Coordinates of C-alpha atoms and ligand atoms in Angstrom, one line a residue:
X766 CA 0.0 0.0 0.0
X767 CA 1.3 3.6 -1.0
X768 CA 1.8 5.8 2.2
X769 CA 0.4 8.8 1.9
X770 CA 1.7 11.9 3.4
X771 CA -0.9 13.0 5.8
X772 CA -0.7 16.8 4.3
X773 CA -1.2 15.6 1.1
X774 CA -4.7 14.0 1.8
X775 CA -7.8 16.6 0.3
X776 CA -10.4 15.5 2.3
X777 CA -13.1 17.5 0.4
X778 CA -12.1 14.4 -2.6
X779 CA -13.4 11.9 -0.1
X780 CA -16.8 13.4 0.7
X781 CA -20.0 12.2 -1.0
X782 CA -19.9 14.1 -3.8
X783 CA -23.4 15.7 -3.0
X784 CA -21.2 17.0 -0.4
X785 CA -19.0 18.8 -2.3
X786 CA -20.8 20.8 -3.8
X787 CA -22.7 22.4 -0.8
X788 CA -22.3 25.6 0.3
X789 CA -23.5 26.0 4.0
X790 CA -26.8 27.3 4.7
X791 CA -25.6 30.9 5.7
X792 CA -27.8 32.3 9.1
X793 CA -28.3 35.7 10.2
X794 CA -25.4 37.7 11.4
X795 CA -26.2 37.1 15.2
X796 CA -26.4 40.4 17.5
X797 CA -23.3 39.8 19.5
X798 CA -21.1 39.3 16.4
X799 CA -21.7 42.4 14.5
X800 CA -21.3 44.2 18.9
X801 CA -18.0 42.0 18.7
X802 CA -17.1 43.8 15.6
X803 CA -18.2 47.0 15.8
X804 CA -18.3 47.7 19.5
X805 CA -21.5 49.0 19.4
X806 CA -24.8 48.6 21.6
X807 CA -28.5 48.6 20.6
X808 CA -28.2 46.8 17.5
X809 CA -31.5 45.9 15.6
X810 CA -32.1 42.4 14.0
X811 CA -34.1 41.9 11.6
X812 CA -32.5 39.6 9.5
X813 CA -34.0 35.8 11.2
X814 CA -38.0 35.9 10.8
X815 CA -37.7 35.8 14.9
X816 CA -40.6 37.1 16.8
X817 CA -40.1 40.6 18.4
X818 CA -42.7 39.9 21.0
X819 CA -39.6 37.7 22.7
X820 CA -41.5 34.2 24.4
X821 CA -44.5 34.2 26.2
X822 CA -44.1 34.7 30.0
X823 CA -46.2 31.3 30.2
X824 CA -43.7 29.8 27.9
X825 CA -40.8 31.1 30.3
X826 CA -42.8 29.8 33.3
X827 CA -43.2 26.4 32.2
X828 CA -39.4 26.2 31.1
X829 CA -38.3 27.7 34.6
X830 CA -40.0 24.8 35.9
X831 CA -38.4 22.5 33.9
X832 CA -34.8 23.3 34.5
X833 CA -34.5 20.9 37.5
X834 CA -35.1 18.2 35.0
X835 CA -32.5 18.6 32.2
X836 CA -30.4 15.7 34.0
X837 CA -32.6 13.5 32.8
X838 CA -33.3 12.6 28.9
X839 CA -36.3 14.1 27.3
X840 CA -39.9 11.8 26.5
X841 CA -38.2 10.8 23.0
X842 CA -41.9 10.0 22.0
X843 CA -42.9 13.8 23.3
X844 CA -46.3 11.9 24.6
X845 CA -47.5 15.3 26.0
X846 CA -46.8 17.9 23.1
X847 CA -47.9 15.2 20.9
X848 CA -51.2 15.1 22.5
X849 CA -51.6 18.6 22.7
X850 CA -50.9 18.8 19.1
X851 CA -53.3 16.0 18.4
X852 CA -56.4 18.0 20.0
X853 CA -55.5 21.4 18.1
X854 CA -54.9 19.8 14.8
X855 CA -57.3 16.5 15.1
X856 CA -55.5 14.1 14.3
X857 CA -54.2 10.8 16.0
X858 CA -50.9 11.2 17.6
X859 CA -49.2 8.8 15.3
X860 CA -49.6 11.2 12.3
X861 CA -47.4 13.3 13.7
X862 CA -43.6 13.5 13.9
X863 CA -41.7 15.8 16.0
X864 CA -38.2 17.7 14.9
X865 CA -35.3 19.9 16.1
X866 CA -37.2 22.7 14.5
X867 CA -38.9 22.1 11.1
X868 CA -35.2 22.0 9.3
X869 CA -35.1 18.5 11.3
X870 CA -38.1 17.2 9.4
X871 CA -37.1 18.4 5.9
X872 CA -34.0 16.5 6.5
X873 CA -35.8 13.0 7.7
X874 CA -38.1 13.5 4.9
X875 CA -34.7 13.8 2.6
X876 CA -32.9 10.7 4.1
X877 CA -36.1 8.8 3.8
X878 CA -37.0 9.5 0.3
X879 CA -34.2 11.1 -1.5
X880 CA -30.6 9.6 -2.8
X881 CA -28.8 9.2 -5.7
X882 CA -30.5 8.5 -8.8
X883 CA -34.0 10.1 -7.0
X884 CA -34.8 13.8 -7.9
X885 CA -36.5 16.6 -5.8
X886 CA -38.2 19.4 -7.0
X887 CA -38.7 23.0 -5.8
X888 CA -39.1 26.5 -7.3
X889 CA -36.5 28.8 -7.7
X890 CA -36.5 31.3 -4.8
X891 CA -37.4 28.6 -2.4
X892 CA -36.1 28.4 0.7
X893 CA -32.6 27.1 1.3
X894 CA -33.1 24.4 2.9
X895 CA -34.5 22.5 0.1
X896 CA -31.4 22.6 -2.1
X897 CA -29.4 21.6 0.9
X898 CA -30.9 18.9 2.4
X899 CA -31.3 17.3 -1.3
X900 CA -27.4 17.4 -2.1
X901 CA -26.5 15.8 1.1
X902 CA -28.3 12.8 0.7
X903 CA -26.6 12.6 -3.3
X904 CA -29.8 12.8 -5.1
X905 CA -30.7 15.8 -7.9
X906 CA -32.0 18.8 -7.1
X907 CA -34.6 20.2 -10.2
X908 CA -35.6 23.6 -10.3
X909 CA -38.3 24.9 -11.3
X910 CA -38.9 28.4 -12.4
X911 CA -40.7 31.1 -10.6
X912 CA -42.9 33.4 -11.6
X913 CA -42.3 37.0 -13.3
X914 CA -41.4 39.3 -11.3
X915 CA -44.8 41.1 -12.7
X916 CA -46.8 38.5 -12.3
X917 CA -50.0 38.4 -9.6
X918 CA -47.0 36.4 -6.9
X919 CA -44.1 38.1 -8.1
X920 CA -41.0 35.5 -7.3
X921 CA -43.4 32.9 -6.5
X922 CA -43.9 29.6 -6.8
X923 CA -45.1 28.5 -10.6
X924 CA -46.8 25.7 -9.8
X925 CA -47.0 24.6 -13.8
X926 CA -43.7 24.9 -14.0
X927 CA -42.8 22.8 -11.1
X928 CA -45.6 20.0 -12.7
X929 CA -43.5 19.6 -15.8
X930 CA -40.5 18.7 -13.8
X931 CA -42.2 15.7 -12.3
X932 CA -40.6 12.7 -13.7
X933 CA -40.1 8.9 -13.1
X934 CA -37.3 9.8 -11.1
X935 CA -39.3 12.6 -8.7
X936 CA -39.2 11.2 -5.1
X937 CA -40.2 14.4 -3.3
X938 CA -41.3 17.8 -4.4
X939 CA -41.3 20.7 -1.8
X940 CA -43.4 23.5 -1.6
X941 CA -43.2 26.3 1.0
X942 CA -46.9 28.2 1.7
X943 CA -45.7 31.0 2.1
X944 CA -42.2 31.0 0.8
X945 CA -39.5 32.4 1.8
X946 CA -37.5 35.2 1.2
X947 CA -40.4 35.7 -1.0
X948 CA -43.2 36.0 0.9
X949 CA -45.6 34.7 -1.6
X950 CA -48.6 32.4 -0.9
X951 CA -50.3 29.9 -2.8
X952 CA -54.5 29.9 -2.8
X953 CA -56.1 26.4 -1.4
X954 CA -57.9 25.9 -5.1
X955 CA -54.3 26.1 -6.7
X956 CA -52.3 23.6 -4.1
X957 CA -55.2 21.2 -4.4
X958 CA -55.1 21.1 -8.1
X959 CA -51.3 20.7 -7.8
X960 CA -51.7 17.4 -5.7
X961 CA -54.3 15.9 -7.4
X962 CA -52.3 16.3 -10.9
X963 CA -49.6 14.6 -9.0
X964 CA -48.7 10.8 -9.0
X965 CA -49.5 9.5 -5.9
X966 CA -45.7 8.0 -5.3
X967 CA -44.4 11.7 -5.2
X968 CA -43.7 13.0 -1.8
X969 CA -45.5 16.6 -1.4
X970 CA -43.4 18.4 1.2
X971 CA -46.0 21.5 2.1
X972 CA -43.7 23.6 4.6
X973 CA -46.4 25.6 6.5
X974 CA -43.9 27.4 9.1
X975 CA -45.7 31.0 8.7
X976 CA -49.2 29.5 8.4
X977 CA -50.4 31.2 11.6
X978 CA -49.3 34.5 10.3
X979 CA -51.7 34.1 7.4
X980 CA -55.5 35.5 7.2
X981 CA -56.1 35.0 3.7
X982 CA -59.6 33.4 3.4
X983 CA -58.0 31.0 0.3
X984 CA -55.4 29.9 2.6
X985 CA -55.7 26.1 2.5
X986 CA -56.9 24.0 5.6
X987 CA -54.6 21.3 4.3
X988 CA -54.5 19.2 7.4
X989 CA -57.9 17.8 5.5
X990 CA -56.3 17.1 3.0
X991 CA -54.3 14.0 4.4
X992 CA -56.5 11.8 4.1
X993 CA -57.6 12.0 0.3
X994 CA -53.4 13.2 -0.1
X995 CA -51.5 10.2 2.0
X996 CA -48.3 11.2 -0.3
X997 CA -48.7 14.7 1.7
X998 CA -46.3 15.8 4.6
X999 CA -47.5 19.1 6.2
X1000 CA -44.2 20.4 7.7
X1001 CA -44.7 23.2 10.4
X1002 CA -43.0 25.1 13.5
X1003 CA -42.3 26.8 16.6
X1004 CA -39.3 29.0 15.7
X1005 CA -42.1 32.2 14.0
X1006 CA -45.4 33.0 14.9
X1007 CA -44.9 30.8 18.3
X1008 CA -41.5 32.6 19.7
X1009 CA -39.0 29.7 19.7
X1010 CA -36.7 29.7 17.5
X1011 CA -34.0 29.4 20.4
X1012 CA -35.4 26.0 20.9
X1013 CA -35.0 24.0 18.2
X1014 CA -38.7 22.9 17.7
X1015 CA -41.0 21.7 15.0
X1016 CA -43.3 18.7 13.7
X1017 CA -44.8 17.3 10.7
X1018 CA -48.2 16.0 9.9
X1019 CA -48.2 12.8 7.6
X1020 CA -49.6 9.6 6.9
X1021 CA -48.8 7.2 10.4
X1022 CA -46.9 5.0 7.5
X1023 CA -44.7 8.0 6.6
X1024 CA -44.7 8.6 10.5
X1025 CA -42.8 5.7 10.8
X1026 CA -40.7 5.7 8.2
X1027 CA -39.8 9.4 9.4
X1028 CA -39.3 7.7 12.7
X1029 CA -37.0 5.4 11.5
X1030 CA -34.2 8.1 10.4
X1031 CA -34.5 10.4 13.7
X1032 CA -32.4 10.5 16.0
X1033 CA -33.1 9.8 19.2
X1034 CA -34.3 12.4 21.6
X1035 CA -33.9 15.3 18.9
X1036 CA -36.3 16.9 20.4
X1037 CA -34.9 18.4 24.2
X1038 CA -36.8 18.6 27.3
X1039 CA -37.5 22.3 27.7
X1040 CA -38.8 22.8 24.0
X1041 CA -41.3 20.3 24.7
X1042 CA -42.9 21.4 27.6
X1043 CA -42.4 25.3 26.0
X1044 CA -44.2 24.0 22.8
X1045 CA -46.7 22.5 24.5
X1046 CA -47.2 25.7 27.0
X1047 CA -47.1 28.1 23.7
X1048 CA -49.9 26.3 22.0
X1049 CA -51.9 27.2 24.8
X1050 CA -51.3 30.6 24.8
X1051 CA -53.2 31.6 22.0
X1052 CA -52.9 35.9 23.5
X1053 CA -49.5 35.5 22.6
X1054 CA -50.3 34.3 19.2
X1055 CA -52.9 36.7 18.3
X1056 CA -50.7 39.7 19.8
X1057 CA -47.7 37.8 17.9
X1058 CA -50.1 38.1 14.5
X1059 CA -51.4 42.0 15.3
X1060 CA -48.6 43.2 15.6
X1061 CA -47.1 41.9 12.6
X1062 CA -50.1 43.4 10.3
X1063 CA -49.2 46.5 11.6
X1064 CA -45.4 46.2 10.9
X1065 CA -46.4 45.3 7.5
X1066 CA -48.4 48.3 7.1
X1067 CA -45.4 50.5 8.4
X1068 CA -42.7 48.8 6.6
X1069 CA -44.8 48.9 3.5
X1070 CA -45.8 52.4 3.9
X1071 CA -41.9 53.4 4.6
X1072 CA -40.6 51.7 1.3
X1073 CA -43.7 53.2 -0.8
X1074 CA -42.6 56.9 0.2
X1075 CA -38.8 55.8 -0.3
X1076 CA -40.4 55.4 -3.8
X1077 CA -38.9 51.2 -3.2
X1078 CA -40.7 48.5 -4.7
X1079 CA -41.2 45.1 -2.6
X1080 CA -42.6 42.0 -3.2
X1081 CA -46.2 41.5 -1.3
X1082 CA -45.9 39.3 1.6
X1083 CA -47.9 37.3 3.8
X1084 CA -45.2 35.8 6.2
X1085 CA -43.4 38.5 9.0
X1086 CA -41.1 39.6 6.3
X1087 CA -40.5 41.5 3.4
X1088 CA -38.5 41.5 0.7
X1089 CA -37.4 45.6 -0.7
X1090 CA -35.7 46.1 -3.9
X1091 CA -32.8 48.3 -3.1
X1092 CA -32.1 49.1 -7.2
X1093 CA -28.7 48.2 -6.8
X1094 CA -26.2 45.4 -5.5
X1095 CA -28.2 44.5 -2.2
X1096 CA -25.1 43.1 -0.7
X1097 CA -23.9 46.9 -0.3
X1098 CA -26.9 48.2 1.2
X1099 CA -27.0 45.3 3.7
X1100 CA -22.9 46.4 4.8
X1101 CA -24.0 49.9 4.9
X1102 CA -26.8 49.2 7.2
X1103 CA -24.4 47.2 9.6
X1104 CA -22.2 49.9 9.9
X1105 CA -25.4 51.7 11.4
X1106 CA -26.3 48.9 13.9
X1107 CA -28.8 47.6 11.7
X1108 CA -29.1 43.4 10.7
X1109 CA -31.1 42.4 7.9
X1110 CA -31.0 39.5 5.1
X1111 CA -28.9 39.8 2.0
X1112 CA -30.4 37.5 -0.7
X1113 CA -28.1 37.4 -3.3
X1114 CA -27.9 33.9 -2.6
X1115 CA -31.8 33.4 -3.3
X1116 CA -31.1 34.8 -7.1
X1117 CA -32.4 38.2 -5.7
X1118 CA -29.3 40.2 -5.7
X1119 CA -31.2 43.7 -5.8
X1120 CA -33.0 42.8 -2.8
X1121 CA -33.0 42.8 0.9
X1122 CA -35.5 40.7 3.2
X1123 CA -36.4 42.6 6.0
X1124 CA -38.1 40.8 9.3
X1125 CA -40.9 42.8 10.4
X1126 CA -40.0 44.0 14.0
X1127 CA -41.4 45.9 16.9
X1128 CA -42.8 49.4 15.6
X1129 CA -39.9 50.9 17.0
X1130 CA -36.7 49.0 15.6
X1131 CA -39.0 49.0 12.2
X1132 CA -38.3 52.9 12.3
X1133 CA -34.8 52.6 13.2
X1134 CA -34.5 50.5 9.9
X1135 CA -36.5 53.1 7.8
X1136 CA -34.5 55.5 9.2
X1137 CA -30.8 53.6 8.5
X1138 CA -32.4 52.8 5.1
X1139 CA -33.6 55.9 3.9
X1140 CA -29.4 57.2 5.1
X1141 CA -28.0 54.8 3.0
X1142 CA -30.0 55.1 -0.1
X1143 CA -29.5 59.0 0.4
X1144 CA -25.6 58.2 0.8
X1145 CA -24.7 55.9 -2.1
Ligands
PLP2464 C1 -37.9 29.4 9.2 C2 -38.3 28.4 8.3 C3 -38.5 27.1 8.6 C4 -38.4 26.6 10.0 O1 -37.2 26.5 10.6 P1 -37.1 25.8 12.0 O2 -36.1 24.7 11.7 O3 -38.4 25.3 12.4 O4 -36.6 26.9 12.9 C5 -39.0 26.2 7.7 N1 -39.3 26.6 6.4 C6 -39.2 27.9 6.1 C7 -39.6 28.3 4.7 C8 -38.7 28.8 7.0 O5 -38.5 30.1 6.6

């Protein structure tokens, strides 16, 4: 056998080769990193689709209470949120799979259903995840292409477009209701349509994770869709309208046979002991949620207002985010914003280079962003 010097071994050659080609999902600059680097206080975030309410002081209460406990390993069936779940959503407890937030899910879903040779379709635009969790597993990502930028959704999901992508070799196809960066939404009529012109060996990923922001009468009910739709996984989470991003916590809604397939891939106890009993807690706090949802209209209505007298096009959204059209390299407005203690979202990455996504915040760090926007766009 050769002997190899130890320098000389590229380990990026011996990944998978799905692998190798990733780039990693890229977060939101965190608060203390850009204080690190700029030694600055009172820095606004808006760049994670986090709630600005903070959690709910029964959500707090329940985790306080907890503490004592984290010793021990969590319920790895989470029995309790499970059941809780069960009552809201009605449906049996083994139709539903809980995750380290919903990223967890997409990922069982991926190692159950995708691999080399298999294909997974999304839209362009879609959320990163998609592309991600498809690559690691080896298997082909197909992307579909959105729609105009002048269209009715601008950026959004085409779902024709994403039908004539469906092959022989489609395993899963996901769809995020509302997408992001976008922001766009896809009517119950539309998504129904979709399924029903879709084989029924095609996994449907429908990622739900700013459903409860949503008051659009069309937005589907699609939990009743399971049973006609057994190829459906309903994917949502805790991390946005619920406060808990910190957590690490969401579920999916399936078919008890994809349940256990699901069940198979997860790894044990990925779901910890406080985010279970906080789930569980915030699901009862329903003030919380409908404070969490008022006060995001009314950041929409400011933010919106803001961009329409900075003379800014955006693209209409239904999720606790917007995205602005800066008119030029977004990247540059994003790096001048920083410099003014201001985080947002850069998504150059999404093939949205002229944009930013903004998360909707309290009124007041909204206006603190207005402000540091309006200064840079007056500056450059
Ligand atoms: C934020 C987000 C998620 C959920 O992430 P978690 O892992 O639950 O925190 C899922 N899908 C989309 C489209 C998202 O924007």
């Amino acid at each position: 056998m050769s002997v190899l010097n130890p320098n000389d071994v590229s380990f990026c050659d011996l990944a998978m080769p799905g692998v190798q080609g990733l780039l990693p999902y890229q977060p939101g600059k965190p608060v203390s990193e850009l204080e690190r680097e700029l030694g600055i206080r009172d820095i606004v975030k808006l760049a994670s689709n986090e709630n600005p309410l903070g959690p709910s002081p029964t959500v707090l209460e329940v985790v306080q209470q907890a503490l004592p406990d984290i010793s021990r390993y969590p319920d790895g069936n989470g029995f309790g949120l499970k059941k809780a779940l069960s009552n809201r959503l009605q449906v049996e407890p083994t139709w539903i799979t809980l995750g380290n937030g919903s990223n967890d899910v997409l990922d069982m879903v991926a190692r159950v259903f995708l691999g080399p040779g298999r294909e997974a379709v999304f839209s362009a635009h879609a959320f990163a995840v998609y592309p991600i969790a498809t690559a690691a597993v080896g298997a082909t990502a197909r992307v579909a292409v959105a729609c105009g930028g002048d269209s009715a959704q601008p950026y959004g999901h085409d779902l024709n477009a994403m039908r004539a992508l469906v092959n022989e070799r489609t395993s899963v196809v996901f769809v995020a209701n509302p997408n992001n960066p976008t922001g766009t939404w896809l009517p119950g009529n539309e998504l129904e349509a979709f399924l029903q012109s879709l084989p029924p060996t095609v996994m449907v990923v429908l990622d739900e994770a700013y459903g409860e922001y949503i008051s659009e009468p069309d937005y589907p009910q699609s939990v009743e869709w399971l049973d006609r739709f057994p190829n459906l996984i309903i994917t949502r989470t805790f991390s946005k309208a619920y406060g808990l991003a910190g957590l690490r916590i969401g579920y999916a809604i399936s078919h008890p046979e994809v349940c256990d397939l699901l069940n198979r891939v997860r790894h044990p106890f990925n779901v910890n002991s406080l985010a279970l009993v906080a789930a569980e807690a915030a699901l009862q706090d329903q003030d919380y949620l409908s404070r969490s949802r008022q006060l995001n209209d009314q950041g929409m209505v400011q933010l919106t207002a803001a961009f329409q007298s900075l003379g800014l096009d955006y693209i209409p959204s239904v999720g606790n985010f917007i995205c602005v059209e800066v008119g030029r390299d977004g990247r540059q407005v994003f790096d001048a914003l920083l410099r003014l203690g201001v985080i947002v979202r850069p998504v150059d990455g999404y093939q949205l280079p002229n944009f930013l996504r903004v998360s909707i915040g309290t009124q007041a760090e909204n206006q603190v962003f207005i402000d540091a926007l309006g200064r840079v766009l007056a500056d450059v």
